[in-house]
Amino acid sequence: MVNTVQIKIDGGDEVGGLVALHDWLRGEAELAGFVKLGRRAAGAEELGGVLDVVTVAVGSGGVAAVLAQSLPTWIRSRRPAVKVTITSPNGRTLELEAAEAADAERLIMDLLRQVDDGA
């Protein structure tokens, strides 16, 4: 079963950050076909939807492990620092900043294991 994880960014240039994160994750060979940019619906005063999330289809072929390894490196590289919120398909969230990047791989894997376990 494939589940989709959503990743949002708070701080700095959020749209630019989402594009940079999308490109970073697609640069990982194991993630390339599983990463997409998502848009929220356009508001009454907007011409089109605004980028607001990166989605990653996880659940097979080690995609979760590659995401858990790659995302902390990207978070540490951001200037100015950003906060990343990961939302699992079951609605659980995890917020990470550069200061937590050292534990991020374990925290992300714990979050994604809860999805696999049906928690």
Short mmCIF file of N, CA and C in Angstrom, two decimals:
data_model
loop_
_atom_site.label_atom_id
_atom_site.label_comp_id
_atom_site.label_asym_id
_atom_site.label_seq_id
_atom_site.Cartn_x
_atom_site.Cartn_y
_atom_site.Cartn_z
N MET A 1 0.84 -1.17 0.00
CA MET A 1 0.00 0.00 0.00
C MET A 1 0.89 1.24 0.00
N VAL A 2 0.54 2.22 -0.83
CA VAL A 2 1.29 3.46 -0.92
C VAL A 2 0.53 4.57 -0.21
N ASN A 3 1.20 5.28 0.66
CA ASN A 3 0.63 6.40 1.39
C ASN A 3 1.34 7.67 0.96
N THR A 4 0.63 8.78 1.04
CA THR A 4 1.21 10.06 0.65
C THR A 4 1.46 10.92 1.88
N VAL A 5 2.68 11.40 2.00
CA VAL A 5 3.09 12.28 3.07
C VAL A 5 3.12 13.69 2.50
N GLN A 6 2.62 14.66 3.28
CA GLN A 6 2.67 16.06 2.86
C GLN A 6 3.74 16.79 3.66
N ILE A 7 4.49 17.65 2.97
CA ILE A 7 5.53 18.44 3.62
C ILE A 7 5.26 19.91 3.32
N LYS A 8 5.12 20.70 4.39
CA LYS A 8 4.91 22.14 4.28
C LYS A 8 6.11 22.87 4.87
N ILE A 9 6.29 24.11 4.44
CA ILE A 9 7.41 24.92 4.90
C ILE A 9 6.87 26.21 5.48
N ASP A 10 7.43 26.60 6.63
CA ASP A 10 7.13 27.89 7.26
C ASP A 10 8.43 28.65 7.41
N GLY A 11 8.43 29.89 6.96
CA GLY A 11 9.61 30.74 7.11
C GLY A 11 10.31 30.96 5.79
N GLY A 12 10.89 32.13 5.67
CA GLY A 12 11.62 32.46 4.44
C GLY A 12 10.67 32.56 3.26
N ASP A 13 11.18 32.31 2.08
CA ASP A 13 10.39 32.29 0.86
C ASP A 13 9.75 30.90 0.75
N GLU A 14 8.52 30.79 1.21
CA GLU A 14 7.89 29.47 1.31
C GLU A 14 7.69 28.80 -0.04
N VAL A 15 7.23 29.55 -1.04
CA VAL A 15 7.03 28.97 -2.37
C VAL A 15 8.37 28.56 -2.96
N GLY A 16 9.36 29.46 -2.87
CA GLY A 16 10.70 29.11 -3.35
C GLY A 16 11.28 27.92 -2.60
N GLY A 17 11.01 27.85 -1.30
CA GLY A 17 11.46 26.72 -0.51
C GLY A 17 10.83 25.41 -0.94
N LEU A 18 9.54 25.45 -1.26
CA LEU A 18 8.85 24.24 -1.73
C LEU A 18 9.43 23.77 -3.06
N VAL A 19 9.70 24.71 -3.96
CA VAL A 19 10.30 24.35 -5.25
C VAL A 19 11.69 23.76 -5.03
N ALA A 20 12.48 24.40 -4.14
CA ALA A 20 13.82 23.89 -3.84
C ALA A 20 13.77 22.50 -3.22
N LEU A 21 12.84 22.28 -2.28
CA LEU A 21 12.69 20.97 -1.66
C LEU A 21 12.27 19.93 -2.69
N HIS A 22 11.31 20.28 -3.53
CA HIS A 22 10.86 19.38 -4.60
C HIS A 22 12.03 18.96 -5.48
N ASP A 23 12.82 19.94 -5.91
CA ASP A 23 13.97 19.65 -6.77
C ASP A 23 15.01 18.80 -6.03
N TRP A 24 15.23 19.11 -4.75
CA TRP A 24 16.19 18.35 -3.94
C TRP A 24 15.77 16.88 -3.85
N LEU A 25 14.52 16.66 -3.49
CA LEU A 25 14.04 15.29 -3.32
C LEU A 25 14.02 14.53 -4.65
N ARG A 26 13.64 15.21 -5.71
CA ARG A 26 13.64 14.55 -7.03
C ARG A 26 15.05 14.21 -7.49
N GLY A 27 16.04 14.90 -6.92
CA GLY A 27 17.43 14.60 -7.23
C GLY A 27 17.90 13.27 -6.66
N GLU A 28 17.15 12.74 -5.70
CA GLU A 28 17.43 11.41 -5.14
C GLU A 28 16.80 10.39 -6.09
N ALA A 29 17.62 9.54 -6.69
CA ALA A 29 17.13 8.60 -7.70
C ALA A 29 15.94 7.77 -7.19
N GLU A 30 15.99 7.36 -5.92
CA GLU A 30 14.94 6.51 -5.37
C GLU A 30 13.62 7.26 -5.14
N LEU A 31 13.67 8.60 -5.12
CA LEU A 31 12.47 9.40 -4.85
C LEU A 31 11.90 10.05 -6.10
N ALA A 32 12.65 10.10 -7.18
CA ALA A 32 12.32 10.93 -8.34
C ALA A 32 10.86 10.79 -8.80
N GLY A 33 10.34 9.63 -8.90
CA GLY A 33 8.98 9.43 -9.40
C GLY A 33 7.90 9.53 -8.33
N PHE A 34 8.30 9.78 -7.09
CA PHE A 34 7.35 9.76 -5.98
C PHE A 34 7.07 11.13 -5.38
N VAL A 35 7.70 12.18 -5.93
CA VAL A 35 7.61 13.53 -5.36
C VAL A 35 6.83 14.45 -6.29
N LYS A 36 5.88 15.20 -5.71
CA LYS A 36 5.08 16.14 -6.50
C LYS A 36 4.86 17.43 -5.72
N LEU A 37 4.65 18.51 -6.44
CA LEU A 37 4.23 19.77 -5.85
C LEU A 37 2.72 19.82 -5.82
N GLY A 38 2.16 20.31 -4.72
CA GLY A 38 0.71 20.44 -4.61
C GLY A 38 0.30 21.89 -4.47
N ARG A 39 -0.85 22.21 -4.99
CA ARG A 39 -1.38 23.58 -4.94
C ARG A 39 -2.69 23.59 -4.18
N ARG A 40 -2.88 24.68 -3.43
CA ARG A 40 -4.19 24.88 -2.81
C ARG A 40 -5.07 25.57 -3.84
N ALA A 41 -6.36 25.46 -3.66
CA ALA A 41 -7.30 26.08 -4.59
C ALA A 41 -7.11 27.59 -4.61
N ALA A 42 -7.36 28.17 -5.75
CA ALA A 42 -7.23 29.62 -5.90
C ALA A 42 -8.30 30.34 -5.10
N GLY A 43 -7.91 31.43 -4.45
CA GLY A 43 -8.86 32.27 -3.72
C GLY A 43 -9.61 33.17 -4.70
N ALA A 44 -10.59 33.88 -4.19
CA ALA A 44 -11.43 34.74 -5.03
C ALA A 44 -10.62 35.81 -5.75
N GLU A 45 -9.53 36.28 -5.16
CA GLU A 45 -8.72 37.35 -5.74
C GLU A 45 -7.48 36.83 -6.47
N GLU A 46 -7.35 35.51 -6.62
CA GLU A 46 -6.15 34.93 -7.22
C GLU A 46 -6.46 34.35 -8.60
N LEU A 47 -5.47 34.38 -9.47
CA LEU A 47 -5.64 33.85 -10.82
C LEU A 47 -5.46 32.34 -10.87
N GLY A 48 -4.72 31.79 -9.93
CA GLY A 48 -4.48 30.35 -9.92
C GLY A 48 -4.10 29.89 -8.53
N GLY A 49 -4.03 28.59 -8.37
CA GLY A 49 -3.66 28.03 -7.08
C GLY A 49 -2.21 28.34 -6.73
N VAL A 50 -1.92 28.38 -5.45
CA VAL A 50 -0.59 28.69 -4.95
C VAL A 50 0.06 27.40 -4.45
N LEU A 51 1.35 27.24 -4.75
CA LEU A 51 2.07 26.08 -4.24
C LEU A 51 2.03 26.12 -2.72
N ASP A 52 1.64 25.01 -2.11
CA ASP A 52 1.61 25.01 -0.65
C ASP A 52 2.12 23.73 -0.01
N VAL A 53 2.51 22.74 -0.81
CA VAL A 53 2.93 21.47 -0.22
C VAL A 53 3.75 20.67 -1.22
N VAL A 54 4.67 19.86 -0.69
CA VAL A 54 5.35 18.83 -1.46
C VAL A 54 4.78 17.51 -0.97
N THR A 55 4.38 16.65 -1.88
CA THR A 55 3.87 15.34 -1.49
C THR A 55 4.87 14.27 -1.92
N VAL A 56 4.98 13.25 -1.07
CA VAL A 56 5.86 12.12 -1.35
C VAL A 56 5.07 10.85 -1.11
N ALA A 57 5.00 10.00 -2.13
CA ALA A 57 4.34 8.70 -2.00
C ALA A 57 5.33 7.74 -1.37
N VAL A 58 5.01 7.26 -0.18
CA VAL A 58 5.90 6.36 0.55
C VAL A 58 5.20 5.04 0.79
N GLY A 59 5.97 4.04 1.16
CA GLY A 59 5.37 2.78 1.53
C GLY A 59 5.93 1.59 0.78
N SER A 60 6.79 1.84 -0.21
CA SER A 60 7.37 0.71 -0.91
C SER A 60 8.78 1.05 -1.38
N GLY A 61 9.59 0.05 -1.55
CA GLY A 61 10.91 0.21 -2.13
C GLY A 61 11.89 1.08 -1.36
N GLY A 62 11.68 1.27 -0.08
CA GLY A 62 12.62 2.05 0.70
C GLY A 62 12.49 3.55 0.55
N VAL A 63 11.39 4.01 -0.05
CA VAL A 63 11.18 5.45 -0.25
C VAL A 63 11.19 6.19 1.08
N ALA A 64 10.54 5.64 2.10
CA ALA A 64 10.48 6.30 3.41
C ALA A 64 11.88 6.48 3.98
N ALA A 65 12.71 5.48 3.86
CA ALA A 65 14.07 5.57 4.40
C ALA A 65 14.89 6.63 3.68
N VAL A 66 14.75 6.70 2.36
CA VAL A 66 15.49 7.71 1.60
C VAL A 66 14.99 9.11 1.96
N LEU A 67 13.68 9.27 2.10
CA LEU A 67 13.12 10.55 2.52
C LEU A 67 13.66 10.93 3.90
N ALA A 68 13.66 9.99 4.82
CA ALA A 68 14.12 10.25 6.19
C ALA A 68 15.61 10.62 6.23
N GLN A 69 16.39 10.14 5.29
CA GLN A 69 17.81 10.47 5.23
C GLN A 69 18.05 11.80 4.53
N SER A 70 17.29 12.09 3.49
CA SER A 70 17.54 13.27 2.66
C SER A 70 16.97 14.56 3.24
N LEU A 71 15.78 14.49 3.81
CA LEU A 71 15.11 15.69 4.30
C LEU A 71 15.91 16.44 5.38
N PRO A 72 16.50 15.76 6.37
CA PRO A 72 17.28 16.50 7.37
C PRO A 72 18.45 17.28 6.78
N THR A 73 19.10 16.72 5.77
CA THR A 73 20.21 17.42 5.13
C THR A 73 19.71 18.70 4.47
N TRP A 74 18.56 18.62 3.81
CA TRP A 74 17.98 19.80 3.17
C TRP A 74 17.62 20.85 4.22
N ILE A 75 17.02 20.42 5.32
CA ILE A 75 16.62 21.36 6.38
C ILE A 75 17.84 22.10 6.91
N ARG A 76 18.93 21.38 7.17
CA ARG A 76 20.15 22.01 7.70
C ARG A 76 20.75 23.01 6.72
N SER A 77 20.52 22.81 5.44
CA SER A 77 21.15 23.67 4.42
C SER A 77 20.39 24.98 4.18
N ARG A 78 19.20 25.14 4.74
CA ARG A 78 18.38 26.31 4.45
C ARG A 78 18.85 27.53 5.21
N ARG A 79 19.00 28.64 4.49
CA ARG A 79 19.30 29.95 5.06
C ARG A 79 18.36 30.95 4.45
N PRO A 80 17.54 31.65 5.16
CA PRO A 80 17.35 31.53 6.60
C PRO A 80 16.69 30.21 6.96
N ALA A 81 16.78 29.87 8.21
CA ALA A 81 16.22 28.60 8.70
C ALA A 81 14.71 28.55 8.45
N VAL A 82 14.23 27.35 8.19
CA VAL A 82 12.81 27.13 7.98
C VAL A 82 12.30 26.06 8.94
N LYS A 83 11.01 26.04 9.11
CA LYS A 83 10.36 24.96 9.86
C LYS A 83 9.63 24.11 8.84
N VAL A 84 9.80 22.82 8.93
CA VAL A 84 9.16 21.88 8.02
C VAL A 84 8.15 21.07 8.81
N THR A 85 6.93 20.98 8.28
CA THR A 85 5.88 20.18 8.91
C THR A 85 5.56 19.02 7.99
N ILE A 86 5.70 17.82 8.53
CA ILE A 86 5.39 16.60 7.78
C ILE A 86 4.08 16.06 8.32
N THR A 87 3.13 15.81 7.42
CA THR A 87 1.83 15.25 7.82
C THR A 87 1.66 13.89 7.18
N SER A 88 1.42 12.89 8.01
CA SER A 88 1.24 11.53 7.51
C SER A 88 -0.20 11.35 7.01
N PRO A 89 -0.48 10.29 6.27
CA PRO A 89 -1.83 10.06 5.77
C PRO A 89 -2.88 9.93 6.89
N ASN A 90 -2.46 9.50 8.08
CA ASN A 90 -3.42 9.36 9.17
C ASN A 90 -3.55 10.64 9.99
N GLY A 91 -2.93 11.75 9.51
CA GLY A 91 -3.11 13.04 10.15
C GLY A 91 -2.10 13.40 11.22
N ARG A 92 -1.20 12.50 11.53
CA ARG A 92 -0.17 12.82 12.52
C ARG A 92 0.84 13.79 11.90
N THR A 93 1.34 14.71 12.70
CA THR A 93 2.29 15.69 12.18
C THR A 93 3.59 15.67 12.97
N LEU A 94 4.63 16.13 12.31
CA LEU A 94 5.95 16.26 12.90
C LEU A 94 6.53 17.57 12.39
N GLU A 95 6.93 18.44 13.31
CA GLU A 95 7.55 19.72 12.95
C GLU A 95 9.04 19.63 13.23
N LEU A 96 9.84 20.04 12.24
CA LEU A 96 11.29 19.98 12.36
C LEU A 96 11.92 21.30 11.96
N GLU A 97 12.97 21.67 12.67
CA GLU A 97 13.80 22.82 12.34
C GLU A 97 15.24 22.35 12.32
N ALA A 98 16.13 23.23 11.90
CA ALA A 98 17.54 22.85 11.78
C ALA A 98 18.09 22.29 13.10
N ALA A 99 17.65 22.84 14.23
CA ALA A 99 18.15 22.38 15.53
C ALA A 99 17.79 20.92 15.79
N GLU A 100 16.68 20.45 15.23
CA GLU A 100 16.27 19.06 15.43
C GLU A 100 16.75 18.14 14.33
N ALA A 101 17.47 18.66 13.36
CA ALA A 101 17.84 17.86 12.19
C ALA A 101 18.67 16.63 12.56
N ALA A 102 19.42 16.70 13.65
CA ALA A 102 20.23 15.56 14.05
C ALA A 102 19.37 14.34 14.37
N ASP A 103 18.20 14.56 14.96
CA ASP A 103 17.29 13.46 15.30
C ASP A 103 16.21 13.25 14.24
N ALA A 104 16.24 14.04 13.19
CA ALA A 104 15.14 14.04 12.23
C ALA A 104 14.94 12.70 11.54
N GLU A 105 16.01 12.03 11.17
CA GLU A 105 15.85 10.76 10.47
C GLU A 105 15.05 9.77 11.32
N ARG A 106 15.40 9.66 12.60
CA ARG A 106 14.68 8.75 13.49
C ARG A 106 13.24 9.20 13.67
N LEU A 107 13.02 10.50 13.85
CA LEU A 107 11.66 11.01 14.07
C LEU A 107 10.77 10.78 12.85
N ILE A 108 11.33 11.00 11.65
CA ILE A 108 10.56 10.77 10.42
C ILE A 108 10.21 9.30 10.28
N MET A 109 11.19 8.43 10.52
CA MET A 109 10.92 6.98 10.42
C MET A 109 9.87 6.55 11.43
N ASP A 110 9.92 7.09 12.65
CA ASP A 110 8.90 6.78 13.65
C ASP A 110 7.51 7.19 13.16
N LEU A 111 7.41 8.39 12.57
CA LEU A 111 6.13 8.88 12.06
C LEU A 111 5.62 7.97 10.95
N LEU A 112 6.49 7.57 10.06
CA LEU A 112 6.08 6.74 8.92
C LEU A 112 5.80 5.30 9.34
N ARG A 113 6.46 4.81 10.37
CA ARG A 113 6.15 3.48 10.89
C ARG A 113 4.75 3.42 11.46
N GLN A 114 4.31 4.51 12.08
CA GLN A 114 2.95 4.57 12.63
C GLN A 114 1.92 4.41 11.52
N VAL A 115 2.23 4.91 10.33
CA VAL A 115 1.32 4.75 9.19
C VAL A 115 1.27 3.29 8.78
N ASP A 116 2.45 2.67 8.67
CA ASP A 116 2.50 1.26 8.28
C ASP A 116 1.83 0.36 9.31
N ASP A 117 1.92 0.72 10.58
CA ASP A 117 1.33 -0.09 11.65
C ASP A 117 -0.15 0.18 11.82
N GLY A 118 -0.67 1.18 11.10
CA GLY A 118 -2.08 1.52 11.24
C GLY A 118 -2.40 2.31 12.50
N ALA A 119 -1.38 2.86 13.16
CA ALA A 119 -1.57 3.61 14.40
C ALA A 119 -2.23 4.94 14.14
#
